[in-house]
Coordinates of N, CA and C in Angstrom, one line a residue:
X1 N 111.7 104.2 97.8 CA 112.1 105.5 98.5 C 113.6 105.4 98.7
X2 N 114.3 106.4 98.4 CA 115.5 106.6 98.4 C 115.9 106.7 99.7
X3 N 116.9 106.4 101.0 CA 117.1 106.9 101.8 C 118.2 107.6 102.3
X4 N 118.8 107.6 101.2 CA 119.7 109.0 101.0 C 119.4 110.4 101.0
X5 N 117.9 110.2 101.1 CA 117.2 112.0 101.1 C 117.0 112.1 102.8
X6 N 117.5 111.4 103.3 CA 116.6 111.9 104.8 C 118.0 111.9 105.8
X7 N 118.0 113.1 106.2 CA 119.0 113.4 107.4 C 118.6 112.9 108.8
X8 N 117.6 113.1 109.1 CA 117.0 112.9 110.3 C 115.5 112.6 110.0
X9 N 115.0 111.9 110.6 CA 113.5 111.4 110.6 C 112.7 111.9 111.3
X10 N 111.1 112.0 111.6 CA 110.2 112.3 112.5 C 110.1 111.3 113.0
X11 N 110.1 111.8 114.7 CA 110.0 110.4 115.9 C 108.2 110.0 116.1
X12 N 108.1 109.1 116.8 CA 107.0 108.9 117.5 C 106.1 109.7 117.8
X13 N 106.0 110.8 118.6 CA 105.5 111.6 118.5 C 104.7 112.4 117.4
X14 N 105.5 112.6 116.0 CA 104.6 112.4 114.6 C 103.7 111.7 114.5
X15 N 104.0 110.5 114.8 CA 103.3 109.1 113.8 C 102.1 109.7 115.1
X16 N 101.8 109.4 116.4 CA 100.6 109.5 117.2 C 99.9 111.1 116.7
X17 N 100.8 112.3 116.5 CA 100.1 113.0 116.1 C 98.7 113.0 115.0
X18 N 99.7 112.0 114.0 CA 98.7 111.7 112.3 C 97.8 111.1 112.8
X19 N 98.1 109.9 113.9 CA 96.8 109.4 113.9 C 95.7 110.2 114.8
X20 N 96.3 110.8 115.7 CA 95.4 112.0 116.1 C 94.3 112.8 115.0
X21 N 95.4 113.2 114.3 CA 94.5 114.6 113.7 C 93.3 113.4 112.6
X22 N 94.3 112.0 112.3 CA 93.0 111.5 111.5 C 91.9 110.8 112.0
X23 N 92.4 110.9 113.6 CA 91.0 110.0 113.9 C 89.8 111.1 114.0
X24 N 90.2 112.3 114.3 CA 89.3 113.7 114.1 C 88.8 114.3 112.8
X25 N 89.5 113.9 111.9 CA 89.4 114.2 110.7 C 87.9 113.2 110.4
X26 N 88.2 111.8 111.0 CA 87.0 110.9 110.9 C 86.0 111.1 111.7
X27 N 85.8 111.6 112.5 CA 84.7 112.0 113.8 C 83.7 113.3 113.1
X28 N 84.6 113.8 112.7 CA 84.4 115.3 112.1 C 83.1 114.8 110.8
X29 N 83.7 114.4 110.3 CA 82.7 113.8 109.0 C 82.5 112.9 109.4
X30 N 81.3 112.4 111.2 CA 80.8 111.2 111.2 C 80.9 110.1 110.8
X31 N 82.1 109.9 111.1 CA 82.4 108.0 110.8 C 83.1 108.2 112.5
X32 N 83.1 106.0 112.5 CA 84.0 106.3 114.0 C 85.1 105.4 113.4
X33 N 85.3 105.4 111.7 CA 86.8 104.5 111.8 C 87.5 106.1 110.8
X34 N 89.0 105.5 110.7 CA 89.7 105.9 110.1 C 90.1 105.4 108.8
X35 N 89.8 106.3 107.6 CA 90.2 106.0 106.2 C 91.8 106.0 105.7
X36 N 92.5 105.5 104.7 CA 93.4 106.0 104.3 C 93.3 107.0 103.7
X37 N 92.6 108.2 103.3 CA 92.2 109.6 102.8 C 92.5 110.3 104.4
X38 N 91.7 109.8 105.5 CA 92.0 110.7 106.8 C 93.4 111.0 107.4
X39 N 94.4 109.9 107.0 CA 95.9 109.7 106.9 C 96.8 110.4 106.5
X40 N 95.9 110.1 104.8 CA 96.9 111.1 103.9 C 96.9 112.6 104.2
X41 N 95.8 112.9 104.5 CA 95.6 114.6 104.5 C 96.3 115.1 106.0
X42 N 96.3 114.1 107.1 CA 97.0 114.3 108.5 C 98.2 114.6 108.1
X43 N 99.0 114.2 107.2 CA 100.4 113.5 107.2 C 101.2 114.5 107.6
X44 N 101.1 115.6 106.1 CA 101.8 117.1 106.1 C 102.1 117.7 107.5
X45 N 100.8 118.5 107.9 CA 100.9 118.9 109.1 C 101.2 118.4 110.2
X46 N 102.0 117.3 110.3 CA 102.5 116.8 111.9 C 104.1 116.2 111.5
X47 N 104.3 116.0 110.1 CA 105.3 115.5 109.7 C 106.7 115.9 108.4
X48 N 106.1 116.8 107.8 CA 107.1 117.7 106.8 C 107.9 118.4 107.1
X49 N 107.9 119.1 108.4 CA 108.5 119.8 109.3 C 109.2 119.5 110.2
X50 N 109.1 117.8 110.1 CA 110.4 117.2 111.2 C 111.5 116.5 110.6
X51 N 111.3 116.2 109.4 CA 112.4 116.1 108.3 C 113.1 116.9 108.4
X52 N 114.9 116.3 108.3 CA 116.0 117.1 107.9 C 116.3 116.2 106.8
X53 N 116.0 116.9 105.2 CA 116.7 116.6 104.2 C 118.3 116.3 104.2
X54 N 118.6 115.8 103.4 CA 120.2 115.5 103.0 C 121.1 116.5 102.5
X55 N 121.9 116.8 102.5 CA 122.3 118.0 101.5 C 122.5 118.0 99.9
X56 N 122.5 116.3 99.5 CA 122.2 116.0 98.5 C 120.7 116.3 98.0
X57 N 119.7 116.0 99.1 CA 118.5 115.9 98.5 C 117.5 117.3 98.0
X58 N 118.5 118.5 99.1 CA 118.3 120.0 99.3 C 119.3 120.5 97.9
X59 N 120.4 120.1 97.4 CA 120.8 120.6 96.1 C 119.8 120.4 95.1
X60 N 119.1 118.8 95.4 CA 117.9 118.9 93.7 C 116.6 119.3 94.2
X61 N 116.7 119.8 95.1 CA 115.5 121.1 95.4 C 114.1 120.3 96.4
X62 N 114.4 119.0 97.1 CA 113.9 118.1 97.8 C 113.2 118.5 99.1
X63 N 112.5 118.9 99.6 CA 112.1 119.2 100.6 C 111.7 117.9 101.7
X64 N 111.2 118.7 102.9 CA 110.4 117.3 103.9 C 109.2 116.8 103.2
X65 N 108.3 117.8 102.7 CA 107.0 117.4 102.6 C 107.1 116.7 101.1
X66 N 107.9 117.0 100.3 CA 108.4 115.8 99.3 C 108.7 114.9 99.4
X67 N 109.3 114.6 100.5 CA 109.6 113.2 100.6 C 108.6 112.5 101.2
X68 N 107.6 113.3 101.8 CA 106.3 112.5 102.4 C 105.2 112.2 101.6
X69 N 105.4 112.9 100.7 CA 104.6 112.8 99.1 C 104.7 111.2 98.8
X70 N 106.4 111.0 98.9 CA 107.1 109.7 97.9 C 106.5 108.9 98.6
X71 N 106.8 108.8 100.5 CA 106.6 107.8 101.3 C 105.3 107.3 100.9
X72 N 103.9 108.2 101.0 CA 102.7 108.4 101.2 C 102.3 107.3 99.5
X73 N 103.0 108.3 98.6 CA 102.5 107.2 97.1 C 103.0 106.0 97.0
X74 N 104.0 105.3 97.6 CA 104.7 104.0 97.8 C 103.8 103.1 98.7
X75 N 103.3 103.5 99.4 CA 102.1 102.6 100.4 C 100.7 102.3 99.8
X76 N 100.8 101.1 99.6 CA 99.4 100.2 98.9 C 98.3 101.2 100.0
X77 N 97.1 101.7 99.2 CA 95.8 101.6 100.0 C 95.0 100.8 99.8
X78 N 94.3 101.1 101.0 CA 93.6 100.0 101.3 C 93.8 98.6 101.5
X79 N 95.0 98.6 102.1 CA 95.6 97.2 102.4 C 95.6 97.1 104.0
X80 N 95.5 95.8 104.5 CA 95.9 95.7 105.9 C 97.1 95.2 106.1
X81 N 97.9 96.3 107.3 CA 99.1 95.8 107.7 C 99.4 94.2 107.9
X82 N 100.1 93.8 108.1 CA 100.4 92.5 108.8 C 100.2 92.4 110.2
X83 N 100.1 93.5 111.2 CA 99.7 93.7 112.2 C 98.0 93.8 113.0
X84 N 97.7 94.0 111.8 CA 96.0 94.0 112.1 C 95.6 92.6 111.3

């Protein structure tokens, strides 16, 4: 991922939201854990919208939720952090 596309980031507040909406996304369809599919589909809606693109990245027609596309396909699934 390029980090020349991103003017401003989404704070903390994002990242608890995703895991919000996917721990409900997993409850919803009876499971009590969270998938990487519950993640991915969270992402958009708590996080494309707190992107501020580059002005470079907005001339080749780059949006937020593009760039969470890139983030989102660059992350191995099904892998465990180093933290868990």
């Amino acid at each position: 991922m390029d980090q020349r596309l991103i003017e401003w980031g989404a704070g903390p507040r994002a990242c608890q939201n995703i895991v919000l909406a996917a721990k409900v996304r997993a409850v919803l369809r009876g499971r009590f854990h969270v998938t990487d599919d519950d993640i991915e589909r969270s992402r958009c809606r708590s996080c494309g919208h707190r992107l501020v693109p580059t002005f470079n990245a907005e001339a080749e027609g780059i949006k937020g939720d593009d760039i969470i596309t890139r983030i989102v396909k660059a992350v191995p699934r099904g892998s465990r952090s180093a933290c868990c």
